CSV table of C-alpha atoms in Angstrom, one decimal:
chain,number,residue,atom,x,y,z
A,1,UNK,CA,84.5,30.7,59.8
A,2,UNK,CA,84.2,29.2,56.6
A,3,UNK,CA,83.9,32.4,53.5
A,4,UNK,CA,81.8,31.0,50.8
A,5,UNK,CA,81.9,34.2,48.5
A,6,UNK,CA,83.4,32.8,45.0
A,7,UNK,CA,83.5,32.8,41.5
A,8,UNK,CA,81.2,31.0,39.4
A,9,UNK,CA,80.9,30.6,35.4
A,10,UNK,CA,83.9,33.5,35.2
A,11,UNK,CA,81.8,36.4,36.8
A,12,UNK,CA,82.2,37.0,40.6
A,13,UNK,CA,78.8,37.4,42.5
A,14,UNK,CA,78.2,40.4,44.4
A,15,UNK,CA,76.1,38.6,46.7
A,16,UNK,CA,75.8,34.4,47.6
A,17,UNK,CA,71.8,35.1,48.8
A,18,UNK,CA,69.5,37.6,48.7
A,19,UNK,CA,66.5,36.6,51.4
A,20,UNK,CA,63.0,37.2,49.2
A,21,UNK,CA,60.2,39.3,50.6
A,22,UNK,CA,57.8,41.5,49.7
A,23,UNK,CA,57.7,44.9,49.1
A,24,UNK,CA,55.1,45.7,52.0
A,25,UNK,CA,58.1,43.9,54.5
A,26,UNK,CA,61.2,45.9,53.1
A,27,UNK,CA,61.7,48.5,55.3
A,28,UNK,CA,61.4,48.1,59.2
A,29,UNK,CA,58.3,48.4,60.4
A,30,UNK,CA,57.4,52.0,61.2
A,31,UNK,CA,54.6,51.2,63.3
A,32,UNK,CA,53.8,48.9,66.2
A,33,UNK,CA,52.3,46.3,63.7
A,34,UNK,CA,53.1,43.0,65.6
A,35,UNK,CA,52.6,41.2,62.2
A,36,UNK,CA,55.0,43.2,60.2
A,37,UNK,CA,57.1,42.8,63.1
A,38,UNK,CA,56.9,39.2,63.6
A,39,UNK,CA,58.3,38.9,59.3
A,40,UNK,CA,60.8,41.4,60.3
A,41,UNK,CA,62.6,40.0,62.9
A,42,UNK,CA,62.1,36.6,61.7
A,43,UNK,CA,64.3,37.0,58.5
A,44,UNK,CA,66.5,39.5,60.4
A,45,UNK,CA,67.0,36.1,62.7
A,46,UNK,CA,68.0,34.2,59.2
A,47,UNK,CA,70.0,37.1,57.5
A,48,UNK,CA,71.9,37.2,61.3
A,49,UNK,CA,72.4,33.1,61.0
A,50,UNK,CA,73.1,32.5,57.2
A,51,UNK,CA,76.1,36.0,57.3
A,52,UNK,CA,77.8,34.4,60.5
A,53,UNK,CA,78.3,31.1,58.0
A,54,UNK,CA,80.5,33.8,56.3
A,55,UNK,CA,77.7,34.0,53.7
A,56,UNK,CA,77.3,37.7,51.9
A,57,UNK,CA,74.0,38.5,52.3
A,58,UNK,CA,70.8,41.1,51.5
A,59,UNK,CA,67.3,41.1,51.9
A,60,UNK,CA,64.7,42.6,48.5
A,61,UNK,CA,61.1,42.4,47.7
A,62,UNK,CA,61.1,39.3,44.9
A,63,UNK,CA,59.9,42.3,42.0
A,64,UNK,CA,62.5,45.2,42.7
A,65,UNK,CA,63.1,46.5,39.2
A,66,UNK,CA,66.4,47.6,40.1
A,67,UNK,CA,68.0,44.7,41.0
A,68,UNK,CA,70.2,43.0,39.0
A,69,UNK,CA,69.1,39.1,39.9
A,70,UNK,CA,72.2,37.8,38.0
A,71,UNK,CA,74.5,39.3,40.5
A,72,UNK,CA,73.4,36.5,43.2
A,73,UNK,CA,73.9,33.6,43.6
A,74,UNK,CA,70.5,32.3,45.0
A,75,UNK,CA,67.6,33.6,46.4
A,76,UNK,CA,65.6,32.0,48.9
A,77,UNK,CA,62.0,32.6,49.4
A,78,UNK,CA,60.7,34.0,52.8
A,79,UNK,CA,57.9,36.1,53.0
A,80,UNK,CA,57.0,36.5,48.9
A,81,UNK,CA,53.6,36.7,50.3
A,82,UNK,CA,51.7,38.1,47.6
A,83,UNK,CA,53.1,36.2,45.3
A,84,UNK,CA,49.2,33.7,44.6
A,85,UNK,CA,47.8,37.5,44.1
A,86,UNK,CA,49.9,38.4,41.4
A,87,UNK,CA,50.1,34.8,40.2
A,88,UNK,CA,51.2,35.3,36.5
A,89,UNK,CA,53.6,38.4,36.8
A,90,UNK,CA,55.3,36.0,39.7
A,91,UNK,CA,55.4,33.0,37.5
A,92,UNK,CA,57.0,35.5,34.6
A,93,UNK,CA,59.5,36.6,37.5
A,94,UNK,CA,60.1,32.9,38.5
A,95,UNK,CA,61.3,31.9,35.2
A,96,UNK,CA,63.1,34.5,34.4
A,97,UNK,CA,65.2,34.5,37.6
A,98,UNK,CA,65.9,30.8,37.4
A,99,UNK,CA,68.1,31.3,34.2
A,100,UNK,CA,69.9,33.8,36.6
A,101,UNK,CA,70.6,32.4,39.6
A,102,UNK,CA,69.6,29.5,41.8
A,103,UNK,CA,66.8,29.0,44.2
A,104,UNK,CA,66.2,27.8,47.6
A,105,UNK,CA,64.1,26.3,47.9
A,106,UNK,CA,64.9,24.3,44.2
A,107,UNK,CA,63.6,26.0,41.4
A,108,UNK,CA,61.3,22.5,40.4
A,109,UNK,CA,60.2,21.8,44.1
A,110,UNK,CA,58.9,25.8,44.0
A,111,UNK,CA,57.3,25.1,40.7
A,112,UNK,CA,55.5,21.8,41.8
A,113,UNK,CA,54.4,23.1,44.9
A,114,UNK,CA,53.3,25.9,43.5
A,115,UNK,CA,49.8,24.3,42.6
A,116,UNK,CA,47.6,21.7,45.0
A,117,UNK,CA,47.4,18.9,41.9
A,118,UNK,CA,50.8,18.0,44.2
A,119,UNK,CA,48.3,16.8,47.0
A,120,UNK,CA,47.5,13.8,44.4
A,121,UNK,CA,50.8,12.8,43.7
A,122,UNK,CA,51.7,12.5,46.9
A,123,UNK,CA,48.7,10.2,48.2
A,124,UNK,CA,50.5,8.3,44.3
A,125,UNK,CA,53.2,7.7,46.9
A,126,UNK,CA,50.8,7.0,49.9
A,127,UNK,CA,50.6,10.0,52.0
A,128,UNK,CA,47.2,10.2,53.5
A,129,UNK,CA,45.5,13.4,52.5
A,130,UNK,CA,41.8,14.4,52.6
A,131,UNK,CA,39.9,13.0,50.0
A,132,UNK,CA,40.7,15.4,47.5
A,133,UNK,CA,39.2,16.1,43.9
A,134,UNK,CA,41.0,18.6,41.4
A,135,UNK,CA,38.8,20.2,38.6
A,136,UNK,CA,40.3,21.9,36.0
A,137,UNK,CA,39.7,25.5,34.5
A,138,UNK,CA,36.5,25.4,32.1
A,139,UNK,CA,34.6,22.4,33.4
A,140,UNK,CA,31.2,23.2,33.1
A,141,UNK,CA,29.4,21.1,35.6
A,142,UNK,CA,27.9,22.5,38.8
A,143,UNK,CA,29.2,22.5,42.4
A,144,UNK,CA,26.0,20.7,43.3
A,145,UNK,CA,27.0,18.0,40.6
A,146,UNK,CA,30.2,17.4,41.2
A,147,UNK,CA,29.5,17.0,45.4
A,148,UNK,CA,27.0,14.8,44.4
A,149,UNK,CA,29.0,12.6,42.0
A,150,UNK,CA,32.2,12.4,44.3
A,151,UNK,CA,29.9,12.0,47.3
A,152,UNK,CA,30.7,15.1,49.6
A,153,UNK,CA,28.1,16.1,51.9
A,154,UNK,CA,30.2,18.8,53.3
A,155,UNK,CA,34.0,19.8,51.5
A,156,UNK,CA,36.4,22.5,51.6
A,157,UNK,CA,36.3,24.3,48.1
A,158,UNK,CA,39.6,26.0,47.3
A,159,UNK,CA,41.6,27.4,44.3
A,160,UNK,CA,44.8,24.6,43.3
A,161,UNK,CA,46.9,27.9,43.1
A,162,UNK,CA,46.2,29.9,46.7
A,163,UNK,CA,47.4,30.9,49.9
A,164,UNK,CA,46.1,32.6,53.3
A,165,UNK,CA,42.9,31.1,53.4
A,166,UNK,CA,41.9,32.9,49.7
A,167,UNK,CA,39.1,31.8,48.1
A,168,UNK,CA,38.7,29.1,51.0
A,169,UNK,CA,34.9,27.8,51.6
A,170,UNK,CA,33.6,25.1,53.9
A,171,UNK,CA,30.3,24.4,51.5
A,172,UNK,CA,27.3,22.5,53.4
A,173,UNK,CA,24.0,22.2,52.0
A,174,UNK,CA,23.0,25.9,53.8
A,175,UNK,CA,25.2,27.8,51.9
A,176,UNK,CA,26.0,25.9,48.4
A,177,UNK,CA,23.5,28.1,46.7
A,178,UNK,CA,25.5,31.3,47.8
A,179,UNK,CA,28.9,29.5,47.4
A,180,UNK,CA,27.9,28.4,43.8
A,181,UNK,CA,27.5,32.0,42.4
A,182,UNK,CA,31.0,32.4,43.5
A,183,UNK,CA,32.5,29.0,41.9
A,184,UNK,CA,31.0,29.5,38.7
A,185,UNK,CA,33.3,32.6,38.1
A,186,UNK,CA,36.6,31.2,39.7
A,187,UNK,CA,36.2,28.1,37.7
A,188,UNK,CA,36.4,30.0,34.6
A,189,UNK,CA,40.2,31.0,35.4
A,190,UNK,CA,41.4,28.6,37.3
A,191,UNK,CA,41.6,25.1,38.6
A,192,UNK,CA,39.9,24.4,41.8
A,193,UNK,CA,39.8,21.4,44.4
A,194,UNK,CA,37.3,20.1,46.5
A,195,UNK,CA,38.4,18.5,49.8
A,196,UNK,CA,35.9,16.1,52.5
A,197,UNK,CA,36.1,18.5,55.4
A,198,UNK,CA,37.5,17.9,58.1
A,199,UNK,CA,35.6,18.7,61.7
A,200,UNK,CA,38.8,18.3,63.7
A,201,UNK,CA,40.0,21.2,62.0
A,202,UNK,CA,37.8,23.6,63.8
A,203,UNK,CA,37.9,21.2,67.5
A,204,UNK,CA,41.4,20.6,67.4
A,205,UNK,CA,43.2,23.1,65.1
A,206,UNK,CA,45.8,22.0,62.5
A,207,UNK,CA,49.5,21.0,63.5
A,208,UNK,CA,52.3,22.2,61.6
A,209,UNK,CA,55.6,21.0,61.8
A,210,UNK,CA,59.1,22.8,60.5
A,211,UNK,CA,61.1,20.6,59.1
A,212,UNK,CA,65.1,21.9,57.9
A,213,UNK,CA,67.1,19.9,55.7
A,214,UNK,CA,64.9,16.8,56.2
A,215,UNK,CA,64.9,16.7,60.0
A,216,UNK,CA,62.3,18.2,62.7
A,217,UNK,CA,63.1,21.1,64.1
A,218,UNK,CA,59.7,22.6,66.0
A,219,UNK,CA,56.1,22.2,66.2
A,220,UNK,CA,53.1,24.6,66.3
A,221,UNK,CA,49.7,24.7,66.6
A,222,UNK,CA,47.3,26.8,64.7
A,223,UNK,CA,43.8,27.3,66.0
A,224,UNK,CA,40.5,29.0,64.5
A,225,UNK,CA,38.9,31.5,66.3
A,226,UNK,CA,35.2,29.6,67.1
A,227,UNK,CA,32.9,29.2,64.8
A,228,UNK,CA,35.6,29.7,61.9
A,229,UNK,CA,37.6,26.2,59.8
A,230,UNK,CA,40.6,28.9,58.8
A,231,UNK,CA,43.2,28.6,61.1
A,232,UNK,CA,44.9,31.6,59.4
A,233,UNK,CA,45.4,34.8,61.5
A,234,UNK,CA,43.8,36.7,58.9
A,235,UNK,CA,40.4,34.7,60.0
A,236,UNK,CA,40.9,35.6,64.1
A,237,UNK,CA,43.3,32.2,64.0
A,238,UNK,CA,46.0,31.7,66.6
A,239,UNK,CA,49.2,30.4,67.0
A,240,UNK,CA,49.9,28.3,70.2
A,241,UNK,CA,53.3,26.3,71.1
A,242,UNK,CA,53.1,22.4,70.8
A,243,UNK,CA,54.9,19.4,71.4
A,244,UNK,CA,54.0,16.9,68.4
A,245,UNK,CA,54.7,13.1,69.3
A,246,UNK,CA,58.1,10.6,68.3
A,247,UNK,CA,55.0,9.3,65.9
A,248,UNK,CA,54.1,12.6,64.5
A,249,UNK,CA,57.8,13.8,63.8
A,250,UNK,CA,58.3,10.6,62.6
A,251,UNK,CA,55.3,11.0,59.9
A,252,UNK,CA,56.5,14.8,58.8
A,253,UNK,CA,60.0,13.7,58.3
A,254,UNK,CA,58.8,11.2,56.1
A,255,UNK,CA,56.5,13.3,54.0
A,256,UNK,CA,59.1,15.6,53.4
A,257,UNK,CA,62.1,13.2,52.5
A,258,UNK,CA,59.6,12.4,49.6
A,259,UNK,CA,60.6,15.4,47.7
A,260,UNK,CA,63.8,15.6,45.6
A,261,UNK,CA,65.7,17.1,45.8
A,262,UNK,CA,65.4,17.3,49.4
A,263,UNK,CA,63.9,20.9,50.6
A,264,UNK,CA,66.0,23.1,52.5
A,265,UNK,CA,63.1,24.0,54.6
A,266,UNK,CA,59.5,23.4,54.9
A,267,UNK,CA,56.2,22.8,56.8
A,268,UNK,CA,54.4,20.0,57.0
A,269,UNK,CA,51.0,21.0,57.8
A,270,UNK,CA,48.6,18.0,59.5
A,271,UNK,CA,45.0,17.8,60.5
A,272,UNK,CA,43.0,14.3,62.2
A,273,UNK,CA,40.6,13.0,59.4
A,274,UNK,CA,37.2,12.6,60.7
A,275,UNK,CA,38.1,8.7,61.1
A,276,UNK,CA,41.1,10.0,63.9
A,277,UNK,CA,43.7,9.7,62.3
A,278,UNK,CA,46.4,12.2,60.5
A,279,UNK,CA,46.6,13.1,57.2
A,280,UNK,CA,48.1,16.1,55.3
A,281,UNK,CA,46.7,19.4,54.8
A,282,UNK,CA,49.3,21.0,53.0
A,283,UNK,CA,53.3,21.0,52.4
A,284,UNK,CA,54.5,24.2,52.5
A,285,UNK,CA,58.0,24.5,50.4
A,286,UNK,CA,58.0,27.6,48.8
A,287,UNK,CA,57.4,30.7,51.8
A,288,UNK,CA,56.1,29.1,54.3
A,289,UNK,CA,55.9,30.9,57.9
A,290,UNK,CA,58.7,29.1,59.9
A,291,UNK,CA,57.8,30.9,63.3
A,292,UNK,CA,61.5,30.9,64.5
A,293,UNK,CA,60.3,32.9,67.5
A,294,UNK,CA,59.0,29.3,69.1
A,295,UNK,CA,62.7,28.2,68.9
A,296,UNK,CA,65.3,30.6,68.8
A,297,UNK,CA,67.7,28.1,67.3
A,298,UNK,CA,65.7,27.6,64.1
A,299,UNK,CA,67.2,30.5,61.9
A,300,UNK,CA,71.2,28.9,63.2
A,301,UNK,CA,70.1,25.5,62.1
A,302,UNK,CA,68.6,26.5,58.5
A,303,UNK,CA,71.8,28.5,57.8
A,304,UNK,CA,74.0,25.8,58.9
A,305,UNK,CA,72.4,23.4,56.9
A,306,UNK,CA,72.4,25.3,53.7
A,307,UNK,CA,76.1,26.7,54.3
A,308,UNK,CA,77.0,22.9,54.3
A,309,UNK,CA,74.8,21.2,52.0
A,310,UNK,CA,74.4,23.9,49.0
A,311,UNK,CA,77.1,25.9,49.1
A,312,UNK,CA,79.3,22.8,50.1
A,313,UNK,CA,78.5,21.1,47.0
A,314,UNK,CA,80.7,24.1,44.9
């Protein structure tokens, strides 16, 4: 087994990664939380994989105080998962860090995909997303206005910076009125986008596909609870086991091979556009959920991979 403990710029690292979480994940869970739980065990399952590649390894919340950052030699994002609530102390932390040690994923891919303007760069390069429309912080016209003008009967209204479904509306003509009180203050701070919905979403669900080091690995599928677009679990959504197509894998690897440099891991998160066909919802690079527990090999094969491919390259 290969020991990839060394010394770099003439200071010797105490550790080669510390895994990123968040300060309500720290500790084992106490309780019988199945969440906490699930985050748990699922970076116990990578700290497990990433030491047997001889790696020296710990586990901290992304804003402990005490920690000395320049004393690893990367840190690679799990579950930061408060990180779009605490936006600019994270991006303070982000920057900071970076001058200390690396990042995994890449300190630029985090940065990029950091913000949903990435959604129109990539349909620059010809991925098919939603039909999406970014407004910036400040612009003073009204949701009504802007539907009209990009002609949306029915969108998805979202911040550019978010996560877990925050600040997430499905705006039709029975509820804009209620859902424009609410705009009109976001918009003030920060950038949002407006998205055509999508009905599969809440007939079919949304697949999501793991990618590691730019290959498939497994496939889930999320499902809303009826009635509800969000397939989060934090809206009654459910995770469900799945089997995506050569066609499908084939579509996910390419979307993430896109990216340079090439992610380490990341989701690639697709929905059926109300014409049938797939498109991209999101690209996850920075913590996404990997759900390991739907293949038990997952955790081996991203520690492997960065063992070989990052630390290799020292």
């Amino acid at each position: 087994m290969k020991n990839y403990f060394f010394e770099f710029s003439n200071s010797l690292y105490m550790y080669d990664i510390i895994i990123l979480t968040e300060r309500r994940y720290v500790e084992k869970p106490k309780d019988d939380d199945v969440y906490k739980w699930n985050v748990y065990n699922e970076d116990h399952a990578l700290y497990k994989a990433l030491e047997s590649e001889g790696l020296n390894i710990a586990r901290k919340s992304w804003d402990d105080q005490n920690f000395d950052w320049s004393t690893t030699k990367y840190v690679l994002f799990r579950s930061t998962w408060d990180y779009f609530d605490r936006i600019e102390e994270f991006l303070g932390w982000l920057e900071t860090t970076s001058k200390k040690c690396k990042m995994i994923n890449a300190y630029s891919t985090i940065k990029w995909n950091m913000d949903k303007h990435y959604l129109s760069e990539l349909g620059d390069l010809g991925v098919a997303t939603p039909s999406t429309y970014i407004v910036e912080k400040g612009d003073n016209r009204s949701l009504e206005s802007l539907m009209q003008h990009y002609g949306l009967n029915e969108c998805v209204l979202k911040p550019c910076i978010s996560g877990a479904g925050r600040h997430t509306y499905h705006v039709k003509a029975n509820n804009i009125a209620e859902i424009t009180s609410i705009y009109g203050s976001l918009i003030k701070n920060e950038a949002m986008i407006l998205q055509e919905f999508m009905h599969s979403v809440m007939d079919e669900g949304e697949v999501t596909i793991v990618i590691l080091g730019g290959r498939y690995s497994h496939a889930v599928k999320k499902v809303a609870k009826k009635g509800e677009f969000r397939v989060q679990d934090d809206f009654g959504g459910t995770v469900h086991e799945y089997m995506p197509s050569e066609s499908e894998i084939e579509l996910a690897e390419s979307i993430m091979n896109k990216v340079q440099p090439l992610p380490a891991y990341g989701r690639v998160d697709l929905i059926k556009d109300n014409n049938g066909h797939w498109v991209l919802s999101e690209l996850e690079l920075i913590e996404p959920e990997l759900w390991f527990r739907f293949n038990s090999n997952a955790a081996q094969q991203l520690a492997s991979y960065v063992a070989q491919n990052i630390f290799a390259e020292h």
